[in-house]
Coordinates of C-alpha atoms in Angstrom, one line a residue:
M1 CA 106.8 107.8 132.4
S2 CA 107.1 104.1 132.8
Y3 CA 104.4 101.6 131.2
N4 CA 103.7 97.9 132.1
V5 CA 103.8 97.0 128.4
E6 CA 102.8 93.4 128.9
K7 CA 99.8 94.3 131.1
L8 CA 98.5 96.9 128.6
H9 CA 98.9 94.4 125.8
A10 CA 97.1 91.7 127.7
K11 CA 94.2 94.2 128.6
Q12 CA 93.8 94.9 124.8
V13 CA 93.9 91.1 123.9
D14 CA 91.3 90.4 126.5
F15 CA 89.1 93.2 125.4
F16 CA 89.2 92.2 121.7
L17 CA 88.4 88.6 122.4
K18 CA 85.5 89.6 124.5
S19 CA 84.1 92.5 122.5
N20 CA 85.1 91.6 118.9
P21 CA 83.8 93.2 116.8
F22 CA 82.9 96.7 117.9
S23 CA 79.6 97.7 116.4
I24 CA 79.8 100.0 113.4
K25 CA 77.8 102.6 115.5
E26 CA 80.3 102.4 118.3
R27 CA 83.3 102.9 116.0
I28 CA 81.7 105.9 114.4
Q29 CA 81.0 107.4 117.7
L30 CA 84.6 106.9 118.7
L31 CA 85.8 108.6 115.5
Q32 CA 83.5 111.6 116.1
K33 CA 84.8 111.9 119.7
L34 CA 88.4 111.8 118.4
K35 CA 87.7 114.5 115.8
Q36 CA 86.2 116.7 118.6
E37 CA 89.2 116.1 120.8
I38 CA 91.6 117.0 118.1
N39 CA 89.6 120.2 117.4
N40 CA 89.8 121.1 121.0
Q41 CA 93.6 120.6 120.9
E42 CA 94.3 122.1 117.5
D43 CA 96.2 125.1 118.8
A44 CA 98.2 122.8 121.1
I45 CA 99.2 120.6 118.3
V46 CA 100.5 123.4 116.3
E47 CA 102.4 124.7 119.3
A48 CA 103.8 121.2 120.0
L49 CA 105.1 120.8 116.5
K50 CA 106.7 124.2 116.7
E51 CA 108.4 123.4 120.0
D52 CA 109.6 120.0 118.6
F53 CA 111.3 121.3 115.5
Q54 CA 110.0 124.8 114.6
K55 CA 107.4 123.6 112.2
P56 CA 105.6 126.5 110.6
A57 CA 102.0 126.8 111.7
F58 CA 100.7 126.8 108.1
E59 CA 102.7 123.6 107.4
S60 CA 101.3 122.0 110.6
M61 CA 97.7 122.9 109.6
V62 CA 98.0 121.7 106.0
T63 CA 100.2 118.7 106.4
E64 CA 99.2 117.3 109.7
I65 CA 95.9 118.4 111.0
V66 CA 93.8 119.1 107.8
I67 CA 94.7 115.7 106.3
V68 CA 93.7 114.0 109.6
Y69 CA 90.3 115.7 109.5
K70 CA 89.8 114.6 105.9
E71 CA 90.5 111.0 107.0
L72 CA 88.2 111.2 109.9
D73 CA 85.3 112.7 107.8
L74 CA 85.8 110.0 105.1
F75 CA 85.6 107.1 107.5
I76 CA 82.7 108.7 109.5
K77 CA 80.8 109.1 106.2
N78 CA 81.6 105.8 104.5
L79 CA 82.3 103.3 107.3
K80 CA 78.8 101.8 107.3
S81 CA 78.8 101.2 103.6
W82 CA 82.3 99.9 103.3
S83 CA 81.8 97.5 106.2
K84 CA 78.8 95.7 104.5
P85 CA 79.5 92.3 103.2
E86 CA 80.5 92.2 99.7
K87 CA 78.4 89.8 97.6
V88 CA 80.1 88.0 94.7
S89 CA 78.8 85.5 92.0
S90 CA 79.2 82.0 93.1
S91 CA 80.9 79.2 91.3
L92 CA 78.9 76.6 89.3
L93 CA 80.9 74.0 91.2
N94 CA 79.2 75.2 94.4
F95 CA 75.6 75.4 93.1
P96 CA 73.5 76.4 94.8
S97 CA 75.2 78.9 97.0
S98 CA 75.6 82.5 97.9
D99 CA 79.2 83.8 98.4
R100 CA 80.3 86.9 100.3
I101 CA 83.5 88.7 101.4
Y102 CA 83.4 90.0 104.9
H103 CA 85.9 92.6 106.3
R104 CA 87.2 91.4 109.6
P105 CA 89.5 93.3 112.0
Y106 CA 92.9 91.7 112.6
G107 CA 92.7 92.2 116.3
N108 CA 95.4 93.8 118.3
V109 CA 97.3 96.4 116.2
L110 CA 100.8 97.9 116.9
I111 CA 101.5 101.3 115.1
I112 CA 105.0 102.7 115.3
A113 CA 105.0 106.3 114.1
P114 CA 107.9 108.4 112.8
W115 CA 109.0 112.0 113.9
N116 CA 108.9 113.8 110.6
Y117 CA 105.1 114.1 110.5
P118 CA 104.6 113.1 114.1
F119 CA 100.9 113.8 114.4
Q120 CA 99.5 112.9 111.1
L121 CA 101.5 109.8 110.5
A122 CA 100.4 108.5 114.0
I123 CA 96.7 109.4 113.9
N124 CA 95.8 108.5 110.3
P125 CA 96.7 104.8 110.6
L126 CA 95.0 104.8 114.1
I127 CA 91.8 106.1 112.6
A128 CA 91.7 103.2 110.1
A129 CA 92.6 100.7 112.7
I130 CA 89.9 101.8 115.2
A131 CA 87.3 102.2 112.4
T132 CA 87.8 98.6 111.3
G133 CA 87.3 97.3 114.8
N134 CA 90.9 96.7 116.0
T135 CA 92.6 97.8 119.2
V136 CA 95.6 99.9 118.9
T137 CA 98.8 100.4 120.7
L138 CA 100.6 103.5 119.4
K139 CA 104.3 104.1 119.8
P140 CA 105.1 107.7 118.8
S141 CA 108.6 109.0 118.1
E142 CA 110.7 109.9 121.1
L143 CA 112.4 112.6 118.9
T144 CA 109.3 114.7 119.1
P145 CA 108.4 114.6 122.8
K146 CA 106.0 117.6 122.8
T147 CA 103.8 116.0 120.1
A148 CA 104.1 112.6 121.7
A149 CA 102.9 113.8 125.0
L150 CA 100.0 115.5 123.3
L151 CA 99.1 112.4 121.3
E152 CA 99.0 110.4 124.6
K153 CA 96.6 113.1 126.1
I154 CA 94.3 113.1 123.0
I155 CA 94.1 109.2 123.0
K156 CA 93.6 109.0 126.7
N157 CA 90.8 111.5 126.5
T158 CA 89.1 109.6 123.6
F159 CA 89.6 105.9 124.3
T160 CA 89.8 103.4 127.1
E161 CA 93.3 101.8 127.5
A162 CA 91.7 98.5 126.2
Q163 CA 90.7 100.3 123.0
A164 CA 93.7 102.5 122.3
V165 CA 96.8 103.4 124.2
V166 CA 100.0 105.4 123.6
I167 CA 103.2 104.1 125.0
Q168 CA 106.1 106.5 124.8
G169 CA 109.8 105.6 124.9
D170 CA 112.9 105.0 122.9
K171 CA 114.1 102.0 120.8
E172 CA 114.3 99.7 123.9
V173 CA 110.5 100.3 124.5
A174 CA 109.9 99.7 120.7
Q175 CA 111.8 96.4 121.1
Q176 CA 109.7 95.4 124.1
L177 CA 106.6 96.0 122.0
L178 CA 108.0 94.1 119.1
D179 CA 108.7 91.1 121.3
L180 CA 105.1 90.8 122.0
K181 CA 102.5 88.9 119.7
W182 CA 100.5 91.2 117.6
N183 CA 97.8 90.5 114.9
F184 CA 99.0 93.4 112.8
I185 CA 101.9 95.8 112.7
F186 CA 102.0 99.2 110.9
F187 CA 105.4 100.9 110.8
T188 CA 106.5 104.2 109.2
G189 CA 110.1 105.1 109.3
S190 CA 113.5 104.3 107.8
V191 CA 114.5 101.2 105.7
P192 CA 117.0 99.9 108.3
V193 CA 114.5 100.0 111.2
G194 CA 111.8 98.6 108.8
K195 CA 113.8 95.6 108.4
I196 CA 114.0 95.1 112.2
V197 CA 110.2 95.4 112.5
H198 CA 109.7 92.9 109.6
Q199 CA 112.0 90.4 111.2
A200 CA 110.3 90.7 114.5
A201 CA 106.8 90.2 112.8
A202 CA 108.1 87.2 111.0
K203 CA 108.7 85.3 114.3
N204 CA 104.9 85.2 114.7
L205 CA 103.9 85.4 111.0
T206 CA 102.3 88.7 111.8
P207 CA 101.2 90.7 108.8
V208 CA 102.8 94.2 108.3
T209 CA 102.4 97.4 106.4
L210 CA 105.9 99.2 106.2
E211 CA 105.9 102.8 104.9
L212 CA 109.6 103.3 104.3
G213 CA 111.6 105.6 101.8
G214 CA 114.3 105.7 99.3
K215 CA 116.2 108.1 96.9
N216 CA 113.3 109.6 94.9
P217 CA 114.3 110.7 91.5
C218 CA 113.0 114.0 90.0
I219 CA 113.7 114.2 86.2
V220 CA 113.5 117.5 84.5
E221 CA 113.3 116.9 80.6
S222 CA 114.3 119.7 78.2
T223 CA 110.7 120.7 77.4
A224 CA 109.8 121.3 81.0
K225 CA 108.5 124.8 82.0
I226 CA 111.5 125.8 84.0
Q227 CA 110.2 128.5 86.3
L228 CA 107.1 126.5 87.3
T229 CA 109.1 123.4 87.6
A230 CA 111.5 125.2 90.0
K231 CA 108.7 126.6 92.0
R232 CA 107.1 123.2 92.5
I233 CA 110.4 121.5 93.3
V234 CA 111.4 124.2 95.9
W235 CA 108.0 123.7 97.6
G236 CA 108.1 119.9 97.8
K237 CA 111.7 119.6 98.6
F238 CA 112.1 122.2 101.2
L239 CA 108.7 121.6 102.9
N240 CA 109.4 120.4 106.4
A241 CA 113.0 121.3 105.8
G242 CA 113.3 118.4 103.4
Q243 CA 112.3 115.8 106.2
T244 CA 109.7 114.2 103.9
C245 CA 109.9 110.6 102.7
I246 CA 108.4 111.5 99.4
A247 CA 110.4 114.6 98.7
P248 CA 112.6 114.8 95.6
D249 CA 115.9 113.3 96.7
Y250 CA 117.9 114.3 93.7
V251 CA 117.3 116.0 90.3
L252 CA 118.2 114.6 86.8
V253 CA 118.1 117.5 84.4
H254 CA 118.8 117.7 80.7
K255 CA 122.0 119.5 80.3
R256 CA 120.3 121.9 77.8
V257 CA 118.2 123.4 80.5
K258 CA 120.3 122.8 83.6
P259 CA 121.7 126.4 83.9
A260 CA 118.2 127.8 83.6
L261 CA 116.9 125.4 86.3
I262 CA 119.5 126.2 88.8
K263 CA 119.0 130.0 88.3
A264 CA 115.1 129.4 88.7
L265 CA 115.7 127.2 91.8
K266 CA 117.7 130.0 93.5
E267 CA 115.1 132.6 92.7
E268 CA 112.3 130.4 94.1
I269 CA 114.2 129.6 97.3
I270 CA 114.7 133.4 97.9
A271 CA 111.1 134.1 97.0
S272 CA 110.0 131.5 99.5
Y273 CA 112.2 131.9 102.5
G274 CA 114.1 135.3 101.8
K275 CA 117.8 135.8 101.3
N276 CA 118.5 134.7 104.9
T277 CA 116.5 131.6 105.4
I278 CA 117.4 131.3 109.1
D279 CA 115.3 134.3 109.7
S280 CA 112.2 132.9 107.9
P281 CA 109.2 131.9 110.1
D282 CA 108.2 129.5 107.3
Y283 CA 111.2 127.2 107.5
A284 CA 111.5 124.3 109.8
R285 CA 114.6 122.9 111.6
I286 CA 116.4 119.6 111.6
I287 CA 114.9 117.3 114.2
N288 CA 118.0 117.0 116.4
S289 CA 121.8 117.4 116.6
S290 CA 122.4 114.0 115.4
H291 CA 120.5 114.3 112.2
F292 CA 122.0 117.8 111.8
E293 CA 125.5 116.5 111.9
R294 CA 124.7 113.7 109.5
L295 CA 123.2 116.2 107.0
K296 CA 126.0 118.7 107.4
D297 CA 128.5 116.0 106.6
L298 CA 126.8 115.4 103.3
I299 CA 127.5 119.0 102.0
D300 CA 130.5 119.2 99.8
K301 CA 131.3 122.9 100.0
E302 CA 133.2 122.8 96.6
K303 CA 130.0 121.6 94.8
V304 CA 127.5 124.0 96.5
A305 CA 125.6 126.0 93.9
F306 CA 123.5 127.7 96.5
G307 CA 123.0 127.7 100.2
G308 CA 125.1 125.5 102.4
Q309 CA 124.7 127.7 105.6
T310 CA 124.4 125.8 108.8
D311 CA 123.8 126.7 112.5
A312 CA 124.5 123.9 115.0
E313 CA 122.8 125.8 117.9
T314 CA 119.4 125.8 116.3
N315 CA 119.9 122.7 114.0
F316 CA 119.5 124.9 111.0
I317 CA 120.6 123.9 107.5
A318 CA 119.7 126.2 104.6
P319 CA 118.2 125.0 101.4
T320 CA 121.2 123.8 99.5
L321 CA 121.8 122.9 95.9
I322 CA 124.7 120.6 95.2
D323 CA 126.0 120.8 91.5
D324 CA 126.7 117.6 89.6
P325 CA 127.9 115.3 92.5
K326 CA 129.3 111.9 91.6
L327 CA 127.2 108.8 92.4
S328 CA 130.1 107.9 94.8
D329 CA 129.7 111.1 96.8
K330 CA 128.2 110.7 100.2
V331 CA 125.2 112.8 99.3
M332 CA 124.3 110.2 96.7
E333 CA 124.8 107.1 98.7
E334 CA 121.5 106.9 100.5
E335 CA 118.3 108.8 101.1
I336 CA 119.2 112.3 102.2
F337 CA 116.1 113.3 104.2
G338 CA 117.0 116.9 104.6
P339 CA 117.2 120.2 102.6
I340 CA 119.9 119.2 100.3
L341 CA 119.2 118.8 96.7
P342 CA 121.8 117.3 94.4
I343 CA 121.4 118.3 90.6
I344 CA 122.8 115.9 88.1
S345 CA 122.8 116.7 84.3
Y346 CA 122.2 114.1 81.7
D347 CA 122.3 114.2 77.9
Q348 CA 121.1 110.8 76.6
E349 CA 117.9 109.1 77.9
S350 CA 119.8 105.9 78.5
E351 CA 121.8 107.8 81.3
L352 CA 118.6 108.1 83.3
S353 CA 118.2 104.4 83.5
E354 CA 121.7 103.9 84.4
I355 CA 121.5 106.3 87.4
I356 CA 117.9 105.5 88.6
R357 CA 118.4 101.7 88.4
S358 CA 121.7 102.0 90.6
Y359 CA 119.3 102.4 93.5
P360 CA 116.5 100.3 94.9
A361 CA 112.9 101.1 93.9
S362 CA 111.9 104.5 95.4
L363 CA 108.8 105.5 97.3
A364 CA 108.1 108.4 94.9
F365 CA 109.1 109.4 91.4
F366 CA 108.7 112.7 89.6
V367 CA 109.1 113.9 86.1
F368 CA 108.7 117.4 84.7
T369 CA 108.1 117.6 80.8
E370 CA 105.7 118.9 78.2
N371 CA 106.4 115.7 76.2
Q372 CA 103.6 113.4 77.2
A373 CA 105.0 110.4 75.4
F374 CA 108.2 110.9 77.4
A375 CA 106.3 111.1 80.7
E376 CA 104.2 108.0 80.0
K377 CA 107.4 106.0 78.9
I378 CA 109.3 107.1 82.0
M379 CA 106.5 106.2 84.3
T380 CA 106.3 102.7 83.1
Q381 CA 109.9 102.1 82.9
F382 CA 110.8 102.1 86.6
P383 CA 109.3 100.7 89.8
F384 CA 108.2 103.1 92.5
G385 CA 105.6 103.5 95.0
G386 CA 103.7 106.6 93.6
G387 CA 104.6 109.2 91.0
V388 CA 103.6 112.7 89.8
I389 CA 104.0 114.3 86.4
N390 CA 104.8 118.0 86.5
D391 CA 104.7 118.3 90.2
V392 CA 106.0 116.7 93.4
V393 CA 104.6 115.2 96.6
I394 CA 100.9 116.0 95.9
H395 CA 99.8 112.4 95.2
F396 CA 99.9 112.0 99.1
A397 CA 96.9 114.4 99.3
N398 CA 94.4 112.3 97.3
E399 CA 92.8 109.7 99.6
K400 CA 91.5 107.8 96.6
L401 CA 95.1 106.9 95.6
P402 CA 96.8 104.0 97.5
F403 CA 99.9 105.3 99.3
G404 CA 102.8 102.9 99.8
G405 CA 106.1 101.7 98.5
V406 CA 107.4 98.7 96.5
G407 CA 110.4 96.5 97.2
N408 CA 112.9 98.4 99.4
S409 CA 110.6 101.4 99.8
G410 CA 107.9 99.6 101.6
I411 CA 105.1 96.9 101.9
G412 CA 101.3 97.5 101.6
A413 CA 99.5 100.7 101.1
Y414 CA 96.9 102.9 102.9
H415 CA 94.8 106.1 102.8
G416 CA 91.0 106.4 102.4
K417 CA 89.3 103.2 101.6
H418 CA 92.8 101.6 101.0
S419 CA 93.3 102.1 104.7
F420 CA 90.1 100.3 105.4
H421 CA 91.4 97.3 103.4
C422 CA 94.9 97.6 105.0
F423 CA 93.5 97.1 108.5
T424 CA 91.0 94.2 107.6
H425 CA 91.3 90.7 106.7
Q426 CA 89.0 89.8 103.7
Q427 CA 87.2 86.7 104.9
S428 CA 85.5 84.5 102.2
V429 CA 82.3 82.7 103.2
V430 CA 80.3 80.3 101.0
N431 CA 76.8 79.6 102.1
H432 CA 75.9 76.2 100.4
K433 CA 72.3 75.6 100.3
T434 CA 70.7 72.4 101.4
W435 CA 67.4 72.2 99.3
I436 CA 69.3 70.2 96.6
D437 CA 72.6 68.2 96.7
V438 CA 74.0 67.7 93.2
P439 CA 75.8 64.3 93.4
F440 CA 78.2 64.8 90.6
R441 CA 81.2 65.6 92.9
Y442 CA 80.9 62.4 95.0
A443 CA 82.6 59.1 94.4
P444 CA 82.3 56.7 92.7
Y445 CA 83.4 58.7 89.7
G446 CA 82.7 56.2 87.0
N447 CA 82.6 58.0 83.6
K448 CA 82.4 61.5 85.2
L449 CA 86.0 62.3 84.0
S450 CA 84.8 62.5 80.4
W451 CA 82.1 64.9 81.4
I452 CA 84.7 67.1 83.3
K453 CA 86.9 67.2 80.2
K454 CA 84.0 68.1 77.9
F455 CA 82.5 70.9 80.1
K456 CA 85.7 72.1 81.9
N457 CA 85.5 75.5 80.2
W458 CA 82.0 76.0 81.6
L459 CA 82.8 75.4 85.2

């Protein structure tokens, strides 16, 4: 399908200039309409995700659809109160005045969504952008064509093209969109592409939110409850076949408990997916042959402690444990983004810092321990986007927590009310009253300097 990108963009620009802002009532009605449309297409969404990369129906409901419903309900319930001007105390220097912060939409928003959670990571930012009064152009990933087509159908059934539109295509289409002038860009994806997006936005000084990734460490300290630790790591790492930006990328385990952890990880993988994972209905596939070959190339068969099986015909890679790889090994060079889990032993706490700080700040950070002092120390020692003690991934599910990276793992944060702030500009307005005009600020200044020095701490 071909799109007149410039014409669609111009239509949204014109609409925003003439209609800004949508009334709160209109925005809520649009969100309710979107929720109904998603409900109507629920089975089709699950089927599209299955066709794109064999995503299990349960995972599709929990990680894609339910999270979207939660976000919609939150905005429908709270948008009116969130949108009210925020009154703040005024400065004595401005007496008499009333001061307020208004939450204004940016205008025309571009959202570029990824392929790993192709429904949820496209719709959730769109919800916030529409709710805050922006127009939206959504570019879904071409690597999940069934989901992308369904996204286009859902958006077309809910909005006018001037309000929100889906434009499908490859990286050339994405570049066409980036060449246009936007008021805000929201991107979820890899670090290299994130840099391209940021560079394009910089040409017009366009603000951005970049949700990227990184090598997320997972520390298992000697006091950790090993069986429970293994169960939770297996769930978070092999969910979506490891294609999750906040999944544990590698494990740093104390050498005293390493044998027990590897044994427990093997047991939990079998308990979750059976002895032949390829036959499990609960295990997704790698998104395409290119990513399959990249991941397959990371597996050093001599260091495989478990798994390692692959099937090129179905893009299948079994849950795989890699025992004590070197930092110079391919699997440790960059984010894995697949079902391969390197396990590295450590003895002294100082080794943790040496390894973790050899990589840029991660999007996520996990530690398993029964030593609370150790957990608190570790959590304050390293920069990362979001972390969990004694579990993995679950911080994503709490809409009250801002979700985003730091440094190389991203710019900005969203989810829940944080999404409301993400897609709005905080506009400060001082209403200076006219019933009196204090002359102190005006020239000539005379001996006013001495008064300023005397009362500066009161101002």
